[in-house]
PDB file of C-alpha atoms and ligand atoms in Angstrom:
ATOM      1  CA  MET A 131    -116.812-169.327 -61.181  1.00 79.00           C
ATOM      2  CA  THR A 132    -118.079-166.546 -58.991  1.00 95.00           C
ATOM      3  CA  ALA A 133    -115.687-165.180 -56.422  1.00 97.00           C
ATOM      4  CA  ALA A 134    -116.346-165.299 -52.705  1.00 98.00           C
ATOM      5  CA  VAL A 135    -116.954-161.787 -51.419  1.00 98.00           C
ATOM      6  CA  ILE A 136    -114.457-160.864 -48.701  1.00 98.00           C
ATOM      7  CA  ASP A 137    -116.497-159.185 -45.971  1.00 98.00           C
ATOM      8  CA  GLY A 138    -114.168-156.497 -44.624  1.00 98.00           C
ATOM      9  CA  LYS A 139    -116.945-154.983 -42.550  1.00 98.00           C
ATOM     10  CA  ALA A 140    -117.482-158.219 -40.609  1.00 98.00           C
ATOM     11  CA  PHE A 141    -113.730-158.788 -40.202  1.00 98.00           C
ATOM     12  CA  ALA A 142    -113.295-155.199 -38.976  1.00 98.00           C
ATOM     13  CA  GLU A 143    -116.095-155.660 -36.433  1.00 98.00           C
ATOM     14  CA  GLY A 144    -114.375-158.763 -35.081  1.00 98.00           C
ATOM     15  CA  LEU A 145    -111.049-156.943 -34.886  1.00 98.00           C
ATOM     16  CA  ARG A 146    -112.650-154.037 -33.044  1.00 98.00           C
ATOM     17  CA  ALA A 147    -114.202-156.443 -30.557  1.00 98.00           C
ATOM     18  CA  ARG A 148    -110.783-158.060 -29.882  1.00 98.00           C
ATOM     19  CA  VAL A 149    -109.226-154.599 -29.465  1.00 98.00           C
ATOM     20  CA  GLY A 150    -112.016-153.645 -27.056  1.00 98.00           C
ATOM     21  CA  THR A 151    -111.389-156.718 -24.882  1.00 98.00           C
ATOM     22  CA  LEU A 152    -107.655-156.016 -24.801  1.00 98.00           C
ATOM     23  CA  ALA A 153    -108.293-152.334 -24.022  1.00 98.00           C
ATOM     24  CA  VAL A 154    -110.207-153.387 -20.895  1.00 98.00           C
ATOM     25  CA  ALA A 155    -107.323-155.666 -19.904  1.00 98.00           C
ATOM     26  CA  PHE A 156    -104.872-152.814 -20.547  1.00 98.00           C
ATOM     27  CA  GLU A 157    -106.771-150.471 -18.264  1.00 98.00           C
ATOM     28  CA  ALA A 158    -106.783-153.093 -15.486  1.00 98.00           C
ATOM     29  CA  LYS A 159    -103.035-153.645 -15.793  1.00 98.00           C
ATOM     30  CA  ALA A 160    -101.823-150.098 -16.476  1.00 98.00           C
ATOM     31  CA  GLY A 161    -104.267-148.237 -14.226  1.00 98.00           C
ATOM     32  CA  ARG A 162    -105.185-145.924 -17.091  1.00 98.00           C
ATOM     33  CA  LYS A 163    -106.881-146.124 -20.463  1.00 98.00           C
ATOM     34  CA  ALA A 164    -104.982-146.363 -23.716  1.00 98.00           C
ATOM     35  CA  GLY A 165    -105.084-143.002 -25.512  1.00 98.00           C
ATOM     36  CA  LEU A 166    -105.106-141.964 -29.161  1.00 98.00           C
ATOM     37  CA  ALA A 167    -104.632-138.330 -30.220  1.00 98.00           C
ATOM     38  CA  VAL A 168    -105.828-137.122 -33.617  1.00 98.00           C
ATOM     39  CA  VAL A 169    -104.758-133.746 -34.994  1.00 98.00           C
ATOM     40  CA  LEU A 170    -106.772-132.064 -37.736  1.00 98.00           C
ATOM     41  CA  VAL A 171    -105.629-128.845 -39.381  1.00 98.00           C
ATOM     42  CA  GLY A 172    -108.231-126.929 -41.384  1.00 97.00           C
ATOM     43  CA  GLU A 173    -111.767-127.719 -42.464  1.00 95.00           C
ATOM     44  CA  ASP A 174    -111.452-130.239 -45.310  1.00 95.00           C
ATOM     45  CA  PRO A 175    -114.895-131.903 -45.227  1.00 95.00           C
ATOM     46  CA  ALA A 176    -113.671-135.452 -45.944  1.00 94.00           C
ATOM     47  CA  SER A 177    -110.991-135.131 -43.249  1.00 96.00           C
ATOM     48  CA  GLN A 178    -113.559-133.826 -40.765  1.00 97.00           C
ATOM     49  CA  VAL A 179    -115.713-136.902 -41.400  1.00 96.00           C
ATOM     50  CA  TYR A 180    -112.728-139.252 -40.948  1.00 96.00           C
ATOM     51  CA  VAL A 181    -111.590-137.551 -37.753  1.00 97.00           C
ATOM     52  CA  ARG A 182    -115.063-137.630 -36.227  1.00 97.00           C
ATOM     53  CA  SER A 183    -115.368-141.304 -37.100  1.00 97.00           C
ATOM     54  CA  LYS A 184    -111.938-142.103 -35.625  1.00 98.00           C
ATOM     55  CA  GLY A 185    -112.793-140.288 -32.383  1.00 98.00           C
ATOM     56  CA  LYS A 186    -116.098-142.138 -32.002  1.00 98.00           C
ATOM     57  CA  SER A 187    -114.507-145.520 -32.778  1.00 98.00           C
ATOM     58  CA  THR A 188    -111.690-144.874 -30.291  1.00 98.00           C
ATOM     59  CA  LEU A 189    -114.170-144.251 -27.477  1.00 98.00           C
ATOM     60  CA  GLU A 190    -116.221-147.304 -28.479  1.00 98.00           C
ATOM     61  CA  ALA A 191    -113.078-149.422 -28.213  1.00 98.00           C
ATOM     62  CA  GLY A 192    -112.633-148.296 -24.591  1.00 98.00           C
ATOM     63  CA  MET A 193    -109.725-145.915 -25.239  1.00 98.00           C
ATOM     64  CA  ASN A 194    -109.350-142.207 -24.600  1.00 98.00           C
ATOM     65  CA  SER A 195    -109.632-139.977 -27.651  1.00 98.00           C
ATOM     66  CA  PHE A 196    -107.849-136.624 -27.720  1.00 98.00           C
ATOM     67  CA  GLU A 197    -108.879-134.393 -30.612  1.00 98.00           C
ATOM     68  CA  HIS A 198    -106.898-131.314 -31.569  1.00 98.00           C
ATOM     69  CA  LYS A 199    -108.564-129.154 -34.198  1.00 98.00           C
ATOM     70  CA  LEU A 200    -106.422-126.319 -35.462  1.00 98.00           C
ATOM     71  CA  PRO A 201    -107.380-123.571 -37.923  1.00 98.00           C
ATOM     72  CA  ALA A 202    -106.208-123.831 -41.550  1.00 98.00           C
ATOM     73  CA  ASP A 203    -103.857-120.854 -41.088  1.00 98.00           C
ATOM     74  CA  THR A 204    -101.994-122.451 -38.144  1.00 98.00           C
ATOM     75  CA  SER A 205     -98.244-122.013 -38.627  1.00 98.00           C
ATOM     76  CA  GLU A 206     -96.099-125.079 -39.140  1.00 98.00           C
ATOM     77  CA  ALA A 207     -94.197-124.170 -35.969  1.00 98.00           C
ATOM     78  CA  ASP A 208     -97.418-124.160 -33.949  1.00 98.00           C
ATOM     79  CA  LEU A 209     -98.429-127.557 -35.336  1.00 98.00           C
ATOM     80  CA  LEU A 210     -94.986-128.961 -34.507  1.00 98.00           C
ATOM     81  CA  ALA A 211     -95.388-127.609 -30.962  1.00 98.00           C
ATOM     82  CA  VAL A 212     -98.691-129.492 -30.599  1.00 98.00           C
ATOM     83  CA  VAL A 213     -97.032-132.703 -31.834  1.00 99.00           C
ATOM     84  CA  GLU A 214     -94.139-132.231 -29.360  1.00 98.00           C
ATOM     85  CA  GLN A 215     -96.617-131.743 -26.535  1.00 98.00           C
ATOM     86  CA  LEU A 216     -98.393-135.007 -27.487  1.00 98.00           C
ATOM     87  CA  ASN A 217     -95.025-136.789 -27.729  1.00 98.00           C
ATOM     88  CA  ALA A 218     -94.345-135.791 -24.130  1.00 98.00           C
ATOM     89  CA  ASP A 219     -97.821-136.615 -22.777  1.00 98.00           C
ATOM     90  CA  PRO A 220     -97.847-140.006 -20.997  1.00 98.00           C
ATOM     91  CA  ALA A 221    -101.637-140.315 -21.481  1.00 98.00           C
ATOM     92  CA  VAL A 222    -101.144-140.328 -25.258  1.00 98.00           C
ATOM     93  CA  ASP A 223    -100.037-143.669 -26.718  1.00 98.00           C
ATOM     94  CA  GLY A 224    -100.707-142.944 -30.375  1.00 98.00           C
ATOM     95  CA  ILE A 225    -100.625-139.788 -32.488  1.00 98.00           C
ATOM     96  CA  LEU A 226    -102.239-139.361 -35.882  1.00 98.00           C
ATOM     97  CA  VAL A 227    -101.924-136.122 -37.839  1.00 98.00           C
ATOM     98  CA  GLN A 228    -104.664-136.200 -40.446  1.00 98.00           C
ATOM     99  CA  LEU A 229    -103.399-135.771 -44.012  1.00 97.00           C
ATOM    100  CA  PRO A 230    -103.456-133.886 -46.295  1.00 96.00           C
ATOM    101  CA  LEU A 231    -102.095-130.851 -44.432  1.00 97.00           C
ATOM    102  CA  PRO A 232    -102.550-127.307 -45.770  1.00 97.00           C
ATOM    103  CA  ALA A 233    -100.123-126.418 -48.602  1.00 97.00           C
ATOM    104  CA  HIS A 234     -97.935-124.170 -46.417  1.00 98.00           C
ATOM    105  CA  MET A 235     -96.862-127.140 -44.289  1.00 98.00           C
ATOM    106  CA  ASP A 236     -94.183-129.716 -45.009  1.00 98.00           C
ATOM    107  CA  GLU A 237     -95.894-133.061 -44.353  1.00 98.00           C
ATOM    108  CA  GLN A 238     -92.650-135.005 -44.116  1.00 98.00           C
ATOM    109  CA  LYS A 239     -91.321-132.583 -41.507  1.00 98.00           C
ATOM    110  CA  VAL A 240     -94.501-132.925 -39.445  1.00 98.00           C
ATOM    111  CA  ILE A 241     -94.429-136.736 -39.659  1.00 98.00           C
ATOM    112  CA  ALA A 242     -90.734-136.736 -38.724  1.00 98.00           C
ATOM    113  CA  THR A 243     -91.611-134.853 -35.522  1.00 99.00           C
ATOM    114  CA  ILE A 244     -93.991-137.581 -34.269  1.00 99.00           C
ATOM    115  CA  ALA A 245     -92.259-139.888 -31.777  1.00 98.00           C
ATOM    116  CA  PRO A 246     -91.790-143.150 -33.768  1.00 98.00           C
ATOM    117  CA  ASP A 247     -93.208-145.238 -30.911  1.00 98.00           C
ATOM    118  CA  LYS A 248     -96.432-143.173 -31.011  1.00 98.00           C
ATOM    119  CA  ASP A 249     -96.612-143.144 -34.825  1.00 98.00           C
ATOM    120  CA  VAL A 250     -99.686-145.385 -35.171  1.00 98.00           C
ATOM    121  CA  ASP A 251     -99.978-144.446 -38.875  1.00 98.00           C
ATOM    122  CA  GLY A 252     -96.553-146.012 -39.493  1.00 98.00           C
ATOM    123  CA  PHE A 253     -95.596-143.049 -41.687  1.00 98.00           C
ATOM    124  CA  HIS A 254     -92.352-142.051 -39.912  1.00 98.00           C
ATOM    125  CA  VAL A 255     -89.172-143.038 -41.801  1.00 98.00           C
ATOM    126  CA  ILE A 256     -88.086-144.989 -38.723  1.00 98.00           C
ATOM    127  CA  ASN A 257     -91.177-147.181 -39.002  1.00 98.00           C
ATOM    128  CA  ALA A 258     -90.828-147.500 -42.789  1.00 98.00           C
ATOM    129  CA  GLY A 259     -87.236-148.607 -42.144  1.00 98.00           C
ATOM    130  CA  ARG A 260     -88.236-151.032 -39.397  1.00 98.00           C
ATOM    131  CA  LEU A 261     -90.761-152.619 -41.768  1.00 98.00           C
ATOM    132  CA  ALA A 262     -88.154-152.856 -44.524  1.00 98.00           C
ATOM    133  CA  VAL A 263     -85.637-154.665 -42.308  1.00 98.00           C
ATOM    134  CA  GLY A 264     -88.121-156.783 -40.350  1.00 97.00           C
ATOM    135  CA  GLN A 265     -87.993-155.030 -36.989  1.00 97.00           C
ATOM    136  CA  THR A 266     -90.969-154.423 -34.729  1.00 96.00           C
ATOM    137  CA  GLY A 267     -92.607-151.070 -35.418  1.00 97.00           C
ATOM    138  CA  PHE A 268     -95.845-149.648 -36.746  1.00 98.00           C
ATOM    139  CA  VAL A 269     -97.213-150.522 -40.178  1.00 98.00           C
ATOM    140  CA  PRO A 270     -99.614-148.238 -42.097  1.00 98.00           C
ATOM    141  CA  CYS A 271    -103.215-149.214 -41.380  1.00 98.00           C
ATOM    142  CA  THR A 272    -104.572-149.800 -44.880  1.00 98.00           C
ATOM    143  CA  PRO A 273    -101.919-152.256 -46.105  1.00 98.00           C
ATOM    144  CA  LEU A 274    -101.893-154.050 -42.748  1.00 98.00           C
ATOM    145  CA  GLY A 275    -105.660-154.450 -43.037  1.00 98.00           C
ATOM    146  CA  CYS A 276    -105.227-155.849 -46.563  1.00 98.00           C
ATOM    147  CA  LEU A 277    -102.703-158.378 -45.263  1.00 98.00           C
ATOM    148  CA  MET A 278    -105.077-159.466 -42.488  1.00 98.00           C
ATOM    149  CA  LEU A 279    -107.829-160.111 -45.067  1.00 98.00           C
ATOM    150  CA  LEU A 280    -105.417-162.041 -47.307  1.00 98.00           C
ATOM    151  CA  LYS A 281    -104.152-164.249 -44.468  1.00 98.00           C
ATOM    152  CA  ASP A 282    -107.697-164.852 -43.284  1.00 98.00           C
ATOM    153  CA  ARG A 283    -108.599-166.027 -46.775  1.00 98.00           C
ATOM    154  CA  LEU A 284    -105.452-167.864 -47.842  1.00 98.00           C
ATOM    155  CA  GLY A 285    -103.591-168.827 -44.671  1.00 98.00           C
ATOM    156  CA  ASP A 286     -99.934-169.224 -45.634  1.00 98.00           C
ATOM    157  CA  LEU A 287     -98.988-166.840 -48.463  1.00 98.00           C
ATOM    158  CA  SER A 288     -95.494-168.182 -49.020  1.00 98.00           C
ATOM    159  CA  GLY A 289     -94.443-168.690 -52.624  1.00 98.00           C
ATOM    160  CA  LEU A 290     -97.470-166.898 -54.077  1.00 99.00           C
ATOM    161  CA  ASP A 291     -97.073-164.318 -56.840  1.00 99.00           C
ATOM    162  CA  ALA A 292     -98.377-160.944 -55.692  1.00 99.00           C
ATOM    163  CA  VAL A 293     -98.820-157.842 -57.813  1.00 99.00           C
ATOM    164  CA  VAL A 294     -99.311-154.517 -56.039  1.00 99.00           C
ATOM    165  CA  ILE A 295    -100.593-151.774 -58.339  1.00 98.00           C
ATOM    166  CA  GLY A 296     -99.558-148.431 -56.888  1.00 98.00           C
ATOM    167  CA  ARG A 297     -96.325-147.296 -55.226  1.00 98.00           C
ATOM    168  CA  SER A 298     -97.456-144.760 -52.620  1.00 98.00           C
ATOM    169  CA  ASN A 299     -95.732-144.498 -49.268  1.00 97.00           C
ATOM    170  CA  ILE A 300     -99.090-145.063 -47.543  1.00 97.00           C
ATOM    171  CA  VAL A 301    -100.251-148.199 -49.367  1.00 98.00           C
ATOM    172  CA  GLY A 302     -98.200-149.590 -52.268  1.00 98.00           C
ATOM    173  CA  LYS A 303     -94.704-149.599 -50.769  1.00 98.00           C
ATOM    174  CA  PRO A 304     -95.625-150.915 -47.308  1.00 98.00           C
ATOM    175  CA  MET A 305     -97.974-153.481 -48.910  1.00 98.00           C
ATOM    176  CA  ALA A 306     -95.051-154.773 -50.968  1.00 98.00           C
ATOM    177  CA  GLN A 307     -92.860-154.985 -47.853  1.00 98.00           C
ATOM    178  CA  LEU A 308     -95.538-156.897 -45.942  1.00 98.00           C
ATOM    179  CA  LEU A 309     -95.965-159.395 -48.787  1.00 98.00           C
ATOM    180  CA  ILE A 310     -92.197-159.885 -49.107  1.00 98.00           C
ATOM    181  CA  ALA A 311     -92.114-160.625 -45.378  1.00 98.00           C
ATOM    182  CA  GLN A 312     -94.775-163.311 -46.022  1.00 98.00           C
ATOM    183  CA  SER A 313     -92.446-164.852 -48.646  1.00 98.00           C
ATOM    184  CA  CYS A 314     -94.515-163.818 -51.654  1.00 98.00           C
ATOM    185  CA  THR A 315     -92.855-163.003 -54.961  1.00 98.00           C
ATOM    186  CA  VAL A 316     -93.797-159.355 -55.258  1.00 98.00           C
ATOM    187  CA  THR A 317     -94.111-157.059 -58.264  1.00 98.00           C
ATOM    188  CA  VAL A 318     -94.911-153.384 -57.744  1.00 98.00           C
ATOM    189  CA  ALA A 319     -96.639-151.958 -60.798  1.00 98.00           C
ATOM    190  CA  HIS A 320     -97.523-148.297 -61.360  1.00 97.00           C
ATOM    191  CA  SER A 321     -98.524-145.745 -63.986  1.00 91.00           C
ATOM    192  CA  ARG A 322     -95.356-146.332 -66.044  1.00 96.00           C
ATOM    193  CA  THR A 323     -95.525-150.129 -66.008  1.00 98.00           C
ATOM    194  CA  LYS A 324     -95.414-151.689 -69.493  1.00 98.00           C
ATOM    195  CA  ASP A 325     -98.097-154.252 -70.338  1.00 98.00           C
ATOM    196  CA  LEU A 326     -99.830-153.886 -66.990  1.00 98.00           C
ATOM    197  CA  ALA A 327    -102.557-156.371 -67.921  1.00 98.00           C
ATOM    198  CA  ASP A 328     -99.927-159.071 -68.567  1.00 98.00           C
ATOM    199  CA  VAL A 329     -98.164-158.298 -65.303  1.00 98.00           C
ATOM    200  CA  VAL A 330    -101.442-158.582 -63.367  1.00 98.00           C
ATOM    201  CA  ARG A 331    -102.289-161.867 -65.152  1.00 98.00           C
ATOM    202  CA  ARG A 332     -99.348-163.568 -63.413  1.00 98.00           C
ATOM    203  CA  ALA A 333    -100.638-162.800 -59.953  1.00 98.00           C
ATOM    204  CA  ASP A 334    -102.174-165.132 -57.386  1.00 99.00           C
ATOM    205  CA  ILE A 335    -102.775-161.991 -55.285  1.00 99.00           C
ATOM    206  CA  VAL A 336    -103.685-158.611 -56.774  1.00 99.00           C
ATOM    207  CA  VAL A 337    -103.723-155.501 -54.580  1.00 99.00           C
ATOM    208  CA  ALA A 338    -105.033-152.498 -56.504  1.00 98.00           C
ATOM    209  CA  ALA A 339    -104.225-149.084 -55.009  1.00 98.00           C
ATOM    210  CA  VAL A 340    -104.026-146.612 -57.860  1.00 97.00           C
ATOM    211  CA  GLY A 341    -107.069-144.370 -57.439  1.00 96.00           C
ATOM    212  CA  ARG A 342    -108.428-144.942 -60.957  1.00 97.00           C
ATOM    213  CA  PRO A 343    -112.055-146.113 -61.098  1.00 98.00           C
ATOM    214  CA  ALA A 344    -112.552-149.664 -62.432  1.00 98.00           C
ATOM    215  CA  MET A 345    -109.140-149.686 -64.116  1.00 98.00           C
ATOM    216  CA  VAL A 346    -108.338-153.364 -63.468  1.00 98.00           C
ATOM    217  CA  LYS A 347    -110.505-155.510 -65.751  1.00 98.00           C
ATOM    218  CA  GLY A 348    -111.683-159.051 -65.194  1.00 98.00           C
ATOM    219  CA  ASP A 349    -109.673-160.372 -68.138  1.00 98.00           C
ATOM    220  CA  TRP A 350    -106.479-159.124 -66.423  1.00 98.00           C
ATOM    221  CA  ILE A 351    -107.152-161.479 -63.496  1.00 98.00           C
ATOM    222  CA  LYS A 352    -105.756-165.016 -63.368  1.00 98.00           C
ATOM    223  CA  PRO A 353    -108.629-167.426 -62.722  1.00 98.00           C
ATOM    224  CA  GLY A 354    -108.726-168.159 -59.003  1.00 98.00           C
ATOM    225  CA  ALA A 355    -106.660-165.153 -57.938  1.00 98.00           C
ATOM    226  CA  VAL A 356    -107.532-163.203 -54.774  1.00 99.00           C
ATOM    227  CA  VAL A 357    -108.242-159.532 -55.474  1.00 99.00           C
ATOM    228  CA  ILE A 358    -107.922-156.787 -52.863  1.00 99.00           C
ATOM    229  CA  ASP A 359    -109.337-153.458 -54.014  1.00 98.00           C
ATOM    230  CA  VAL A 360    -108.046-150.455 -52.061  1.00 98.00           C
ATOM    231  CA  GLY A 361    -109.620-147.870 -54.385  1.00 97.00           C
ATOM    232  CA  ILE A 362    -112.357-145.538 -53.169  1.00 96.00           C
ATOM    233  CA  ASN A 363    -113.425-143.475 -56.180  1.00 96.00           C
ATOM    234  CA  ARG A 364    -116.545-141.340 -56.315  1.00 95.00           C
ATOM    235  CA  VAL A 365    -118.148-141.443 -59.757  1.00 96.00           C
ATOM    236  CA  ALA A 366    -121.455-140.479 -61.321  1.00 95.00           C
ATOM    237  CA  GLY A 367    -124.127-143.042 -60.453  1.00 93.00           C
ATOM    238  CA  ALA A 368    -126.945-144.541 -62.485  1.00 90.00           C
ATOM    239  CA  VAL A 369    -129.373-142.041 -60.973  1.00 91.00           C
ATOM    240  CA  GLU A 370    -129.046-138.491 -62.334  1.00 91.00           C
ATOM    241  CA  GLY A 371    -127.270-136.204 -59.872  1.00 92.00           C
ATOM    242  CA  LYS A 372    -126.212-139.058 -57.547  1.00 95.00           C
ATOM    243  CA  THR A 373    -122.674-140.340 -57.088  1.00 95.00           C
ATOM    244  CA  LYS A 374    -121.516-143.792 -56.036  1.00 95.00           C
ATOM    245  CA  LEU A 375    -118.287-145.346 -54.773  1.00 96.00           C
ATOM    246  CA  VAL A 376    -116.324-147.711 -56.991  1.00 97.00           C
ATOM    247  CA  GLY A 377    -112.968-149.366 -56.526  1.00 98.00           C
ATOM    248  CA  ASP A 378    -109.911-149.550 -58.764  1.00 98.00           C
ATOM    249  CA  VAL A 379    -111.129-152.959 -59.978  1.00 98.00           C
ATOM    250  CA  ASP A 380    -113.985-153.453 -62.423  1.00 98.00           C
ATOM    251  CA  TYR A 381    -115.946-155.529 -59.935  1.00 98.00           C
ATOM    252  CA  ALA A 382    -118.571-156.978 -62.291  1.00 98.00           C
ATOM    253  CA  SER A 383    -115.987-158.553 -64.605  1.00 98.00           C
ATOM    254  CA  ALA A 384    -113.441-159.472 -61.889  1.00 98.00           C
ATOM    255  CA  VAL A 385    -115.974-161.243 -59.655  1.00 98.00           C
ATOM    256  CA  ALA A 386    -116.523-163.789 -62.437  1.00 98.00           C
ATOM    257  CA  VAL A 387    -112.813-164.755 -62.562  1.00 98.00           C
ATOM    258  CA  ALA A 388    -111.304-164.324 -59.086  1.00 98.00           C
ATOM    259  CA  SER A 389    -111.688-166.853 -56.268  1.00 98.00           C
ATOM    260  CA  ALA A 390    -112.246-164.053 -53.751  1.00 98.00           C
ATOM    261  CA  ILE A 391    -112.574-160.282 -53.984  1.00 98.00           C
ATOM    262  CA  THR A 392    -113.143-157.315 -51.690  1.00 98.00           C
ATOM    263  CA  PRO A 393    -116.182-155.196 -52.582  1.00 98.00           C
ATOM    264  CA  VAL A 394    -116.263-151.383 -52.571  1.00 98.00           C
ATOM    265  CA  PRO A 395    -117.683-150.269 -50.246  1.00 97.00           C
ATOM    266  CA  GLY A 396    -117.491-152.890 -47.476  1.00 98.00           C
ATOM    267  CA  GLY A 397    -114.094-154.429 -48.218  1.00 98.00           C
ATOM    268  CA  VAL A 398    -110.830-152.679 -47.317  1.00 98.00           C
ATOM    269  CA  GLY A 399    -112.490-149.403 -46.247  1.00 97.00           C
ATOM    270  CA  PRO A 400    -113.885-150.574 -42.892  1.00 97.00           C
ATOM    271  CA  MET A 401    -110.550-152.214 -42.038  1.00 98.00           C
ATOM    272  CA  THR A 402    -108.556-148.981 -41.899  1.00 97.00           C
ATOM    273  CA  ILE A 403    -110.012-147.537 -38.685  1.00 97.00           C
ATOM    274  CA  ALA A 404    -110.150-150.985 -37.048  1.00 98.00           C
ATOM    275  CA  VAL A 405    -106.410-151.427 -37.720  1.00 98.00           C
ATOM    276  CA  LEU A 406    -105.744-147.901 -36.435  1.00 98.00           C
ATOM    277  CA  LEU A 407    -107.409-148.901 -33.138  1.00 98.00           C
ATOM    278  CA  ARG A 408    -105.323-152.081 -33.147  1.00 98.00           C
ATOM    279  CA  ASN A 409    -102.136-150.059 -33.658  1.00 98.00           C
ATOM    280  CA  ALA A 410    -103.101-147.646 -30.878  1.00 98.00           C
ATOM    281  CA  LEU A 411    -103.733-150.520 -28.484  1.00 98.00           C
ATOM    282  CA  VAL A 412    -100.413-152.145 -29.387  1.00 98.00           C
ATOM    283  CA  ALA A 413     -98.706-148.759 -28.846  1.00 98.00           C
ATOM    284  CA  ALA A 414    -100.264-148.550 -25.383  1.00 98.00           C
ATOM    285  CA  TYR A 415     -99.009-152.008 -24.351  1.00 98.00           C
ATOM    286  CA  ARG A 416     -95.520-151.264 -25.685  1.00 97.00           C
ATOM    287  CA  ASN A 417     -95.324-147.791 -24.166  1.00 96.00           C
ATOM    288  CA  ALA A 418     -96.450-149.167 -20.785  1.00 97.00           C
ATOM    289  CA  GLY A 419     -93.918-152.018 -20.998  1.00 97.00           C
ATOM    290  CA  LEU A 420     -96.689-154.650 -20.877  1.00 97.00           C
ATOM    291  CA  GLU A 421     -96.608-157.963 -22.710  1.00 94.00           C
ATOM    292  CA  LEU A 422     -98.985-158.505 -25.608  1.00 95.00           C
ATOM    293  CA  ALA A 423     -98.788-161.762 -27.528  1.00 89.00           C
ATOM    294  CA  ALA A 424     -97.766-161.230 -31.164  1.00 84.00           C
ATOM    295  CA  ASP A 425    -100.940-162.931 -32.389  1.00 86.00           C
ATOM    296  CA  ALA A 426    -103.276-161.348 -29.798  1.00 89.00           C
ATOM    297  CA  VAL A 427    -104.778-158.928 -32.272  1.00 90.00           C
TER     298      VAL A 427
HETATM  299  N1  LIG B 647    -105.791-139.217 -44.646  1.00 93.06           N
HETATM  300  C1  LIG B 647    -106.426-140.217 -45.298  1.00 93.06           C
HETATM  301  N2  LIG B 647    -106.090-141.409 -44.779  1.00 93.06           N
HETATM  302  C2  LIG B 647    -105.224-141.169 -43.776  1.00 93.06           C
HETATM  303  C3  LIG B 647    -104.548-141.994 -42.839  1.00 93.06           C
HETATM  304  O1  LIG B 647    -104.643-143.224 -42.853  1.00 93.06           O
HETATM  305  N3  LIG B 647    -103.774-141.363 -41.945  1.00 93.06           N
HETATM  306  C4  LIG B 647    -103.642-140.024 -41.923  1.00 93.06           C
HETATM  307  N4  LIG B 647    -102.840-139.481 -41.010  1.00 93.06           N
HETATM  308  N5  LIG B 647    -104.248-139.210 -42.759  1.00 93.06           N
HETATM  309  C5  LIG B 647    -105.045-139.784 -43.678  1.00 93.06           C
END
C-alpha cells in the first residue's frame, strides 16, 4: 500500500480563498477592513522571514496588516506598552507577538498581556482554558490546521485512537485537546514515554511534533493509519553543502504503511499562516459583533 499524500498547500490555498471572500464581506458589513498586528522584537532571521510572509499573506487576504518591529534591546516594559496600545486599537482585531522573544523578556508575561479576544495565536491561558473546557476561543494555528487536514481526510474522527508525539503548549497539548473534543481516544507521548514504537503502533491517527528528524519509523505505523507530520527539521542534504527539510516522520518508510500522510515540505507547514488568517478573520467578526457561521471557514 502506498499512502495518499495529503496536500496541505492546496488545502491552505482553498482556506485562504474562503478567508478572502469573507474578508470582503466583513469590510462591507463593518465599514472597515479586518486588521492583524504582528510584533517582532529583534533580528532573528527565521522570524523576519515568517513575519514578512505573514504581512504579505494578510494583505493578500484583504485585511490590514500592522507590523511593529522593535530592536532586540527593547525593554519588556516597552514591549508591554506596545501590546496594550494594540489591545486598545479598534482597527486591530488580532495580535501576534512573534516568538521566541529575546532572553531578557518573560514570554508568558507578554502573552498574558494580549487581550484574549485578540489572541489569534491562542497562546493566552484564557484561550488554553477555553479550549480545555469546550468554550469558544482561539486555538493555536498549527494544531488547528492539523485537525482540518484530518477531518478533510477522515470525516468523523469519533472513536479513533490518536497518538500525539510531543507535549508543547503550542502544538502537542492543544492538539490533544482538539482530538479529545472530536471524541478520539488520545495518548500524548513525549521524550520520556516508554516503548514509544508500541504506543504509536496502536494509533489510527499519528501526529508527530517532536522536532527530531525522521524519528518515527514506518514499522511504528499501524497499516492504514493517517500520519500528520508537524516537524520541520533542517538537515544535511544529498548534495555537499546543501541542506534540506525533513519531518519528524521517516517519510520513505511511513508512506509504504500509512493510508495517508503529510509531506514535508508541503503538508502542515503551509496550513499555519492560512489558519492564522482564518483566526484573524474570525476575531474581526467577533470583535465587531457580526455573525459568522461556525462552519463558514
Ligand atoms: N514562532 C514560530 N511559530 C510561531 C507562531 O505560530 N506564533 C508566534 N507568535 N510565534 C511563532
